[in-house]
């Protein structure tokens, strides 16, 4: 069991390293970071200086080495050693130390990428948690209902609605909720993010309702269908017939025996979807203008702020890889057959 | 079938018999009761035809495809005109006169703000969106199938490598990558590859990134199929006859994969139509004035309250095509895979 967990973790670390390499090469080798830092009114002299100060004149392998060093032990900015030494004497405030795991420095935001991510993360985490609870609860509920009434009107309506909701673009649902539910019909106050520190749990809770609902609806539609399929599959097993035959009540058969078998694969799927959300709900956050990681990605892409984009991709990928490991290990714990493969 | 499948072997047999009986009515050519042999293909066709939902999906998809082919021709013939601004139909609040601007000349009204004909824009945009999505889906399937066959057939490092590659690509945050890569990749496309900036470069970008992040699901499905195919006698026979690897992979194995490939294609295509819309929303797909379903949707969001018809039309068309394609894909999967538990 422990051997399995260790092996799985090592594979995960190798994956993460491969990902960092791919992202770094994609953005830095293919892009032109010096020109992006240099900005709109770039002169050849300024470009030359920027290239030197930020270390973009070094070979890509060396830049990658520095980046990895930053991830492990932290690093100082500006990158150029001679320039930094001079700056340390003349103007020590301008030398920025970026502690490990350093994801880089954004000239555009004049802050380290880590600071940026820490600043924008709370909204994204809140949104992910909130919508996760919504979609799991309602998704599984409607999925079970649809499975129980398979082929009946209720099932057909549920499946039909999920098909349509699944096909609706997130930004359309979000805009509809914002424009009509919040602004026109005034059913809820205009959504603006309130942190727990500012508005208490109740304020936080109500401020997240519409964006979380927007995000949750898409997953809810998917999970209704998945739950329905899983429950139908487990209901056709022999042990369900046995449970019925020995006279158990339908409710017990359904929840103790039917749903329980379906729940394990469902939870592992849900874990992965949740992890993917931690990278930022790009579209939902843009629609509601919530300052989360997704919105940070949108503004960074607009400003060609490559260091932030790289940092975001790495954080999001790390979340997915980590959750993959957790899910796999838990699965192996629940089902010993997995370990032996 | 009963609402709760009672399970067990006998129950399955009767369910199958009922189903065959139902498809008999559609497939059997005579009422004389003579035994008619049925190939797997005719069985699949019978199952397909008996499924009303799939049939409706197929019809709507067919209508869309015909519209998408006709739209550019109609634009060239000046029947549809997605670019001319009818500023006389726009009032001082930049909304169409009379709310929507619907008239005989403009059956779906005109676009608020600029006054271009909505029907023309939606029709032409649909053609462009479907074109981009189909090219991306074809590319995805080609990459996915080739890698899937290689992974499935080789019992060596190639399988491991492709498997790891699948895991790696799947752990990338997709939306984030599509958004973040746009600047860099479009730069390479216009700079190094000399693709004209603007619509061609943006379209190429969308196609390339969708394919690059989309192939793993196809590879997984194909690999699974190949794993069982490679144990069959005809593969051994081909090997014994000295078939080359290329012949083995693409002449022997590939033709047996048409069913899963077709199903994957019909399920990927609608996902890509939605993805194009999402990319348009983020501003990294084709930009106006060239219409796509996505960028029309994006512009319609501004007028959610002002012009409800303009808000609802592109969304309705998008939902309709995505749902129809999904129904068709699900139906095809059920019809082509005899093991499906229905």
XYZ file of C-alpha atoms in Angstrom:
683
model
C 0.000 0.000 0.000
C 2.725 2.442 1.031
C 4.878 1.259 -1.870
C 1.980 2.015 -4.199
C 1.535 5.497 -2.745
C 5.249 6.256 -3.004
C 5.455 5.010 -6.570
C 2.395 6.989 -7.528
C 3.795 10.147 -5.924
C 7.115 9.779 -7.727
C 5.333 9.425 -11.054
C 3.367 12.539 -10.158
C 6.524 14.515 -9.450
C 8.061 13.453 -12.767
C 4.825 14.493 -14.509
C 4.930 17.876 -12.831
C 8.534 18.387 -13.889
C 7.685 17.424 -17.463
C 4.829 19.881 -17.359
C 6.981 22.716 -16.059
C 9.478 22.008 -18.841
C 6.808 21.960 -21.544
C 5.181 25.151 -20.317
C 8.491 26.932 -19.947
C 9.679 25.990 -23.412
C 6.293 26.773 -24.975
C 6.097 30.239 -23.509
C 9.707 31.308 -23.409
C 11.157 29.683 -26.493
C 8.190 30.410 -28.742
C 7.234 33.767 -27.272
C 9.178 36.959 -26.920
C 9.125 37.768 -23.185
C 11.609 40.634 -23.419
C 9.397 42.465 -25.886
C 6.360 41.907 -23.665
C 8.170 43.336 -20.647
C 9.477 46.222 -22.729
C 5.919 47.302 -23.430
C 4.206 49.443 -26.051
C 6.723 52.224 -26.390
C 9.748 50.043 -26.870
C 12.956 51.408 -28.336
C 15.784 49.125 -29.504
C 18.024 50.376 -26.671
C 15.352 49.732 -24.057
C 14.706 46.262 -25.483
C 18.421 45.484 -25.273
C 18.563 46.641 -21.679
C 15.438 44.709 -20.681
C 16.771 41.570 -22.341
C 19.950 41.841 -20.313
C 18.470 42.865 -16.960
C 15.834 40.120 -17.015
C 18.310 37.520 -18.197
C 16.519 36.794 -21.488
C 19.890 36.877 -23.277
C 20.960 33.684 -21.505
C 20.496 30.351 -23.291
C 17.113 28.786 -22.656
C 18.595 25.843 -20.749
C 20.237 28.230 -18.304
C 17.010 30.194 -17.882
C 15.177 26.981 -17.184
C 17.844 26.022 -14.640
C 17.355 29.345 -12.873
C 13.595 28.880 -12.924
C 13.914 25.419 -11.374
C 16.318 26.780 -8.788
C 13.729 29.429 -7.940
C 11.087 26.726 -7.527
C 13.262 24.775 -5.112
C 15.226 27.363 -3.119
C 13.908 30.754 -4.232
C 15.718 33.469 -6.162
C 16.289 37.215 -6.416
C 15.186 39.686 -9.066
C 16.413 41.342 -11.307
C 18.043 38.303 -12.851
C 21.303 39.788 -14.161
C 23.887 39.279 -11.399
C 26.044 42.323 -12.099
C 23.027 44.583 -12.418
C 21.508 43.238 -9.220
C 24.768 43.707 -7.297
C 24.915 47.316 -8.456
C 21.274 47.867 -7.566
C 21.803 46.379 -4.122
C 24.273 49.147 -3.369
C 22.431 52.050 -4.945
C 18.805 51.134 -4.346
C 18.289 48.023 -2.184
C 14.495 48.420 -2.153
C 14.315 47.508 -5.826
C 15.888 44.090 -5.319
C 13.082 41.599 -4.819
C 13.530 38.304 -3.098
C 11.168 35.612 -4.219
C 10.988 32.775 -1.708
C 10.665 29.135 -2.714
C 8.644 27.879 -4.483
C 9.273 30.933 -6.621
C 7.093 30.982 -9.734
C 8.617 34.107 -11.204
C 8.316 37.865 -11.167
C 5.747 39.887 -13.053
C 7.128 43.178 -14.265
C 3.631 44.207 -15.300
C 2.135 43.775 -11.823
C 5.424 44.760 -10.141
C 5.109 41.809 -7.784
C 6.140 38.187 -7.574
C 3.838 35.693 -9.268
C 3.400 33.945 -5.915
C 2.052 37.148 -4.353
C -0.324 37.567 -7.292
C -1.618 34.030 -6.953
C -2.064 34.278 -3.188
C -4.006 37.484 -3.695
C -6.397 36.027 -6.274
C -6.705 32.481 -4.917
C -9.405 32.990 -2.212
C -12.153 33.814 -4.726
C -11.276 30.808 -6.864
C -11.125 28.417 -3.914
C -14.439 29.721 -2.556
C -16.083 29.371 -5.947
C -14.719 25.865 -6.454
C -15.856 24.670 -3.007
C -19.291 26.259 -3.231
C -20.078 24.982 -6.700
C -18.650 21.566 -5.853
C -21.141 21.180 -3.001
C -24.002 22.414 -5.198
C -23.252 20.161 -8.139
C -22.534 17.036 -6.124
C -25.686 17.391 -4.053
C -28.108 18.199 -6.848
C -26.305 16.178 -9.494
C -26.431 12.966 -7.464
C -29.966 13.684 -6.258
C -31.413 14.176 -9.742
C -29.268 11.380 -11.105
C -30.697 8.899 -8.619
C -34.217 10.157 -9.267
C -33.749 9.727 -13.015
C -32.344 6.221 -12.529
C -35.212 5.159 -10.277
C -37.806 6.414 -12.723
C -35.951 5.164 -15.789
C -38.017 5.518 -18.940
C -40.801 7.386 -17.134
C -41.730 10.994 -17.779
C -39.681 12.289 -14.835
C -36.562 10.571 -16.152
C -37.081 11.887 -19.663
C -37.596 15.441 -18.438
C -34.483 15.257 -16.260
C -32.340 13.854 -19.029
C -33.716 16.357 -21.543
C -33.047 19.310 -19.262
C -29.509 18.139 -18.545
C -28.816 17.806 -22.279
C -29.852 21.421 -22.851
C -28.050 22.787 -19.789
C -24.930 20.874 -20.757
C -25.033 22.448 -24.209
C -25.567 26.020 -22.961
C -22.337 28.001 -22.828
C -21.297 28.950 -19.290
C -21.008 32.605 -20.222
C -24.580 32.591 -21.527
C -25.945 31.098 -18.292
C -23.850 33.526 -16.255
C -24.964 36.562 -18.236
C -28.573 35.466 -18.036
C -28.394 35.071 -14.247
C -26.580 38.384 -13.874
C -28.747 40.433 -16.235
C -32.138 39.001 -15.369
C -32.071 37.353 -11.942
C -29.835 39.977 -10.336
C -30.349 43.206 -12.311
C -33.788 43.089 -13.918
C -35.857 40.995 -11.535
C -33.768 41.875 -8.459
C -34.284 38.405 -6.960
C -30.798 38.568 -5.439
C -28.502 41.536 -4.800
C -25.921 42.363 -7.455
C -23.145 39.829 -6.886
C -19.837 41.212 -5.651
C -17.370 39.053 -3.773
C -17.390 39.455 0.023
C -14.701 37.605 1.942
C -15.484 35.841 5.218
C -13.332 38.402 7.010
C -15.446 41.283 5.653
C -18.993 39.972 5.643
C -18.961 36.889 7.828
C -20.003 33.470 6.623
C -23.498 34.651 5.660
C -22.193 37.521 3.545
C -19.645 35.245 1.872
C -22.311 32.649 1.250
C -24.799 34.952 -0.431
C -22.173 36.830 -2.421
C -21.103 33.612 -4.127
C -24.536 32.251 -4.976
C -24.908 33.312 -8.613
C -21.353 32.645 -9.844
C -21.257 29.283 -8.079
C -24.615 28.356 -9.529
C -23.359 29.306 -13.003
C -20.324 27.136 -12.564
C -22.233 24.305 -10.911
C -24.991 24.017 -13.543
C -22.636 22.687 -16.212
C -21.163 20.055 -13.887
C -24.575 19.301 -12.435
C -25.828 18.394 -15.897
C -22.860 16.111 -16.416
C -23.177 14.497 -12.997
C -26.878 13.799 -13.349
C -26.086 11.734 -16.422
C -23.052 10.038 -14.866
C -24.891 9.212 -11.635
C -27.854 7.895 -13.579
C -25.624 5.610 -15.631
C -23.676 4.366 -12.603
C -26.775 3.724 -10.517
C -28.515 1.939 -13.386
C -25.445 -0.208 -13.823
C -25.226 -1.134 -10.158
C -28.985 -1.733 -9.959
C -28.647 -4.447 -12.585
C -26.149 -6.375 -10.448
C -27.086 -9.691 -8.876
C -26.655 -8.502 -5.304
C -29.428 -5.980 -5.841
C -31.764 -8.806 -6.793
C -30.633 -10.662 -3.708
C -31.310 -7.619 -1.552
C -34.779 -7.286 -3.042
C -35.441 -10.986 -2.728
C -34.650 -11.034 0.950
C -37.316 -8.377 1.385
C -35.391 -5.185 2.000
C -37.272 -1.964 1.541
C -36.755 -0.183 -1.810
C -35.173 2.778 -0.036
C -32.568 0.591 1.617
C -31.857 -1.317 -1.575
C -31.429 1.932 -3.473
C -29.267 3.890 -1.059
C -27.366 1.198 0.859
C -26.726 -1.169 -2.010
C -27.293 0.630 -5.287
C -25.963 4.137 -4.702
C -23.075 2.997 -2.554
C -21.432 1.013 -5.330
C -21.946 3.884 -7.734
C -20.534 6.443 -5.328
C -16.889 5.344 -5.380
C -16.150 6.040 -9.068
C -18.323 9.129 -8.821
C -16.308 10.631 -5.969
C -13.019 10.022 -7.760
C -14.349 11.753 -10.882
C -15.637 14.618 -8.789
C -12.266 14.988 -7.077
C -10.557 15.482 -10.406
C -13.147 17.989 -11.604
C -12.797 19.893 -8.356
C -9.003 20.003 -8.739
C -9.388 21.313 -12.280
C -11.509 24.162 -10.928
C -8.744 25.224 -8.555
C -6.854 26.516 -11.579
C -9.487 29.217 -11.902
C -12.928 29.370 -13.464
C -11.820 31.570 -16.351
C -15.216 32.217 -17.914
C -17.397 32.432 -14.802
C -14.989 34.808 -13.093
C -14.895 37.012 -16.205
C -18.685 37.162 -16.465
C -19.127 38.235 -12.845
C -15.842 40.150 -12.668
C -14.751 38.200 -9.597
C -11.062 38.657 -8.860
C -9.993 35.033 -8.978
C -7.220 33.139 -10.703
C -9.284 32.817 -13.887
C -9.654 36.574 -14.179
C -5.951 36.948 -13.414
C -5.297 34.620 -16.358
C -7.517 36.700 -18.637
C -5.830 40.002 -17.726
C -2.380 38.430 -17.915
C -3.114 37.006 -21.351
C -4.316 40.426 -22.467
C -1.097 42.028 -21.162
C 1.093 39.195 -22.490
C 2.326 38.760 -18.927
C 4.075 35.438 -19.507
C 5.512 34.871 -15.999
C 2.042 35.008 -14.437
C 0.592 32.722 -17.104
C 3.339 30.169 -16.544
C 2.796 30.331 -12.791
C -0.955 29.852 -13.177
C -0.569 26.869 -15.486
C 1.895 25.239 -13.108
C -0.324 25.789 -10.057
C -3.399 24.491 -11.869
C -1.528 21.484 -13.235
C -0.036 20.724 -9.827
C -3.522 20.722 -8.304
C -4.744 18.221 -10.898
C -1.680 15.980 -10.542
C -1.873 16.052 -6.748
C -5.571 15.209 -6.784
C -4.867 12.389 -9.227
C -2.429 10.893 -6.738
C -4.854 11.293 -3.841
C -7.694 9.722 -5.796
C -5.529 6.831 -6.985
C -4.199 6.087 -3.509
C -7.675 6.280 -1.965
C -8.957 4.020 -4.697
C -6.193 1.528 -4.024
C -7.085 1.686 -0.346
C -10.730 0.956 -1.041
C -10.125 -1.591 -3.787
C -7.011 -3.767 -3.272
C -7.140 -5.057 -6.844
C -5.849 -1.695 -8.090
C -2.631 -2.006 -6.091
C -1.726 -5.338 -7.598
C -1.804 -4.174 -11.181
C -38.262 -2.495 -21.140
C -39.173 -2.496 -17.501
C -38.227 0.480 -15.383
C -35.793 -1.406 -13.200
C -33.818 -4.062 -15.005
C -34.152 -7.147 -12.817
C -30.741 -8.331 -13.974
C -29.465 -11.838 -14.493
C -28.793 -13.838 -17.581
C -32.350 -14.846 -18.447
C -33.619 -11.312 -18.146
C -30.955 -10.122 -20.528
C -31.870 -12.704 -23.119
C -35.522 -11.770 -23.070
C -34.681 -8.102 -23.274
C -32.552 -8.779 -26.325
C -35.280 -10.810 -27.927
C -37.764 -8.050 -27.393
C -35.375 -5.638 -28.940
C -34.676 -7.838 -31.934
C -38.391 -8.273 -32.370
C -38.824 -4.531 -32.445
C -36.067 -4.028 -34.985
C -37.445 -6.901 -37.104
C -40.381 -4.784 -38.014
C -38.050 -2.199 -39.467
C -35.495 -4.448 -41.065
C -37.102 -7.610 -42.378
C -37.820 -7.244 -46.080
C -40.692 -9.738 -46.231
C -43.666 -10.718 -44.106
C -43.515 -14.330 -45.253
C -41.609 -15.351 -42.141
C -38.608 -16.540 -44.104
C -35.400 -16.354 -42.171
C -33.397 -13.385 -43.356
C -29.735 -13.281 -42.505
C -28.600 -10.036 -41.003
C -25.108 -8.622 -41.043
C -23.848 -6.603 -38.085
C -24.262 -3.516 -40.256
C -27.920 -4.197 -40.971
C -28.511 -4.895 -37.291
C -26.907 -1.585 -36.420
C -28.981 0.207 -39.055
C -32.150 -1.369 -37.685
C -31.287 -0.326 -34.144
C -30.455 3.151 -35.392
C -33.752 3.524 -37.225
C -35.799 2.294 -34.316
C -34.350 5.033 -32.108
C -36.508 8.116 -32.544
C -34.263 10.494 -30.591
C -31.235 9.627 -32.691
C -33.215 9.992 -35.878
C -34.385 13.476 -34.898
C -30.809 14.374 -33.977
C -29.579 13.115 -37.327
C -32.193 15.105 -39.229
C -31.368 18.348 -37.410
C -27.651 17.766 -37.923
C -28.284 17.179 -41.624
C -30.238 20.442 -41.867
C -27.411 22.308 -40.163
C -24.804 20.807 -42.466
C -26.836 21.732 -45.552
C -27.287 25.278 -44.207
C -23.582 25.517 -43.484
C -22.732 24.493 -47.045
C -25.346 26.812 -48.550
C -24.499 29.885 -46.446
C -21.196 30.851 -48.122
C -22.793 30.307 -51.554
C -25.729 32.535 -50.609
C -23.323 35.157 -49.275
C -21.363 35.063 -52.531
C -24.650 35.408 -54.437
C -25.585 38.431 -52.248
C -28.734 36.735 -50.959
C -27.283 36.821 -47.466
C -25.371 39.909 -46.488
C -23.576 39.649 -43.128
C -21.522 42.829 -43.460
C -23.689 45.785 -44.562
C -24.665 48.109 -41.710
C -28.296 49.244 -41.781
C -27.872 52.267 -39.558
C -31.334 53.502 -40.590
C -32.828 50.611 -38.599
C -30.995 51.566 -35.404
C -32.556 54.087 -33.028
C -30.828 56.681 -30.874
C -30.261 54.168 -28.051
C -28.402 51.957 -30.538
C -31.179 49.342 -30.364
C -33.064 48.229 -33.486
C -36.172 50.296 -34.234
C -39.312 48.636 -32.893
C -37.345 46.507 -30.442
C -35.940 43.825 -32.711
C -35.918 45.219 -36.243
C -37.767 42.190 -37.598
C -39.093 42.708 -41.123
C -39.432 40.766 -44.380
C -35.949 41.877 -45.345
C -34.558 40.887 -41.942
C -36.525 37.851 -40.654
C -34.489 37.581 -37.457
C -34.064 41.309 -37.019
C -30.873 43.291 -37.159
C -27.883 43.392 -34.850
C -28.139 46.174 -32.259
C -25.494 48.868 -32.504
C -24.434 48.344 -36.096
C -27.580 47.087 -37.801
C -26.238 44.111 -39.746
C -28.752 41.435 -40.742
C -28.952 38.826 -37.960
C -30.061 35.948 -40.195
C -27.121 36.478 -42.551
C -24.633 36.760 -39.715
C -25.957 33.726 -37.880
C -26.064 31.634 -41.054
C -22.593 32.579 -42.180
C -21.205 32.392 -38.631
C -22.637 28.914 -38.280
C -20.871 27.850 -41.473
C -17.543 29.193 -40.225
C -17.952 27.669 -36.744
C -18.894 24.290 -38.168
C -15.994 24.434 -40.621
C -13.466 25.201 -37.875
C -14.929 22.562 -35.552
C -14.989 19.874 -38.234
C -11.407 20.496 -39.315
C -10.311 20.460 -35.661
C -12.310 17.281 -35.028
C -10.816 15.543 -38.075
C -7.314 16.527 -36.984
C -8.018 15.355 -33.429
C -9.313 12.008 -34.637
C -6.373 11.513 -37.024
C -3.778 12.189 -34.307
C -5.750 10.203 -31.747
C -6.250 7.184 -34.000
C -2.635 6.990 -35.181
C -1.274 7.223 -31.628
C -3.997 4.876 -30.364
C -3.123 2.192 -32.912
C 0.594 2.513 -32.198
C 0.015 2.344 -28.451
C -2.325 -0.606 -28.763
C -0.270 -2.652 -31.185
C 3.232 -2.170 -29.808
C 3.928 -4.123 -26.670
C 6.890 -1.950 -25.769
C 8.076 1.452 -24.694
C 5.905 3.177 -27.316
C 2.770 2.169 -25.400
C 4.187 3.464 -22.105
C 5.359 6.689 -23.696
C 2.020 7.424 -25.339
C 0.233 6.534 -22.112
C 2.328 9.025 -20.154
C 1.811 11.630 -22.857
C -1.947 11.166 -22.545
C -1.713 11.672 -18.773
C 0.462 14.736 -19.221
C -1.811 16.442 -21.737
C -4.878 15.651 -19.628
C -3.368 17.278 -16.549
C -2.885 20.601 -18.325
C -5.578 23.136 -17.400
C -7.270 23.324 -20.783
C -9.173 26.602 -20.792
C -6.206 28.314 -19.216
C -3.816 26.940 -21.840
C -6.105 27.867 -24.740
C -6.258 31.385 -23.388
C -2.616 31.725 -22.390
C -1.086 30.206 -25.520
C -2.988 32.453 -27.907
C -0.449 35.278 -28.025
C 2.580 33.035 -28.337
C 1.125 30.587 -30.858
C -0.510 33.223 -33.071
C 2.893 34.951 -33.101
C 4.566 31.784 -34.334
C 1.803 31.149 -36.894
C 2.034 34.613 -38.438
C 5.781 35.024 -37.996
C 7.469 31.704 -38.695
C 4.769 29.959 -40.695
C 3.737 33.083 -42.644
C 0.011 32.522 -42.163
C -1.772 35.831 -42.821
C -2.632 37.644 -39.590
C -6.300 38.071 -38.702
C -8.954 35.462 -39.504
C -6.702 32.763 -41.050
C -4.206 32.889 -38.181
C -6.945 32.902 -35.519
C -8.790 30.021 -37.185
C -5.572 28.013 -37.445
C -4.845 28.719 -33.803
C -8.245 27.439 -32.682
C -7.917 24.305 -34.826
C -4.382 23.546 -33.656
C -4.961 23.994 -29.921
C -8.243 22.083 -29.926
C -6.533 19.161 -31.662
C -3.428 19.290 -29.475
C -5.491 19.121 -26.286
C -8.255 16.897 -27.665
C -6.520 13.791 -29.004
C -5.981 11.907 -25.682
C -9.627 10.865 -25.319
C -9.620 9.401 -28.839
C -6.322 7.629 -28.221
C -7.702 6.015 -25.069
C -10.781 4.677 -26.829
C -8.867 3.464 -29.892
C -6.128 1.836 -27.815
C -8.745 -0.108 -25.875
C -10.287 -1.401 -29.100
C -6.920 -2.267 -30.610
C -5.916 -4.254 -27.533
C -8.676 -6.765 -28.275
C -8.239 -6.620 -32.058
C -4.559 -7.525 -31.910
C -5.340 -10.932 -30.412
C -7.551 -11.918 -33.348
C -6.528 -14.523 -35.913
C -6.443 -12.235 -38.918
C -3.680 -10.226 -37.285
C -1.676 -13.404 -36.678
C -2.327 -14.423 -40.276
C -1.127 -11.085 -41.592
C 1.958 -11.299 -39.395
C 2.724 -14.799 -40.675
C 2.373 -13.615 -44.260
C 5.087 -11.123 -43.482
C 2.992 -7.946 -43.446
C 4.958 -4.822 -42.697
C 4.156 -2.804 -39.598
C 2.495 -0.075 -41.656
C 0.327 -2.629 -43.429
C -0.560 -4.275 -40.139
C -1.516 -0.987 -38.490
C -3.325 0.802 -41.249
C -4.582 -1.849 -43.649
C -5.466 -4.592 -41.179
C -6.388 -2.830 -37.944
C -7.637 0.577 -39.046
C -10.666 -0.588 -41.095
C -11.968 -2.403 -38.017
C -12.040 0.823 -36.065
C -14.514 2.763 -38.168
C -17.345 2.431 -35.660
C -15.560 3.915 -32.615
C -13.939 6.545 -34.852
C -17.323 7.638 -36.195
C -18.777 7.791 -32.677
C -15.817 9.760 -31.333
C -16.067 12.201 -34.213
C -19.775 12.879 -33.661
C -19.159 13.440 -29.948
C -16.063 15.626 -30.379
C -17.573 17.906 -33.000
C -20.290 19.447 -30.769
C -17.762 19.824 -27.956
C -15.623 21.840 -30.338
C -18.538 24.010 -31.440
C -18.982 24.886 -27.749
C -15.247 25.341 -27.301
C -15.105 27.752 -30.217
C -17.841 29.781 -28.543
C -15.905 29.833 -25.265
C -12.735 30.892 -27.066
C -14.686 33.638 -28.813
C -15.905 34.822 -25.450
C -12.291 35.047 -24.298
C -11.418 36.891 -27.512
C -8.947 34.345 -28.871
C -11.034 32.985 -31.749
C -11.941 34.761 -35.009
C -12.882 38.363 -34.278
C -15.696 40.448 -35.818
C -16.572 41.620 -38.427
C -16.181 38.013 -39.639
C -19.041 36.221 -37.865
C -18.738 32.951 -35.956
C -21.446 31.478 -33.777
C -19.201 32.254 -30.803
C -18.465 35.887 -31.496
C -22.118 36.602 -32.347
C -23.032 35.044 -28.984
C -20.452 37.192 -27.273
C -21.767 40.397 -28.839
C -25.335 39.359 -28.028
C -24.527 39.273 -24.307
C -24.359 43.069 -24.218
C -27.969 43.283 -25.344
C -29.438 40.660 -23.015
C -32.027 43.127 -21.769
C -32.175 45.553 -24.690
C -32.837 43.103 -27.508
C -33.971 39.744 -26.181
C -34.440 38.227 -29.639
C -30.822 38.939 -30.549
C -29.755 37.541 -27.162
C -31.652 34.304 -27.572
C -31.225 33.434 -31.284
C -27.503 32.534 -31.386
C -27.711 30.696 -28.063
C -30.704 28.697 -29.283
C -28.926 27.717 -32.489
C -25.827 26.667 -30.560
C -27.778 24.585 -28.046
C -29.819 22.960 -30.814
C -26.802 21.822 -32.783
C -24.845 20.646 -29.738
C -27.815 18.674 -28.395
C -28.581 17.173 -31.812
C -24.996 16.093 -32.376
C -24.848 14.565 -28.895
C -28.096 12.663 -29.480
C -26.727 11.424 -32.784
C -23.415 10.411 -31.211
C -25.053 8.589 -28.294
C -27.433 6.862 -30.685
C -24.606 5.804 -32.986
C -22.705 4.393 -30.041
C -25.730 2.399 -28.931
C -26.403 1.165 -32.455
C -22.825 0.235 -33.304
C -21.853 -1.351 -30.021
C -23.890 -4.540 -29.531
C -22.724 -4.819 -25.946
C -24.393 -1.604 -24.909
C -26.755 -2.163 -22.052
C -29.941 -0.390 -23.032
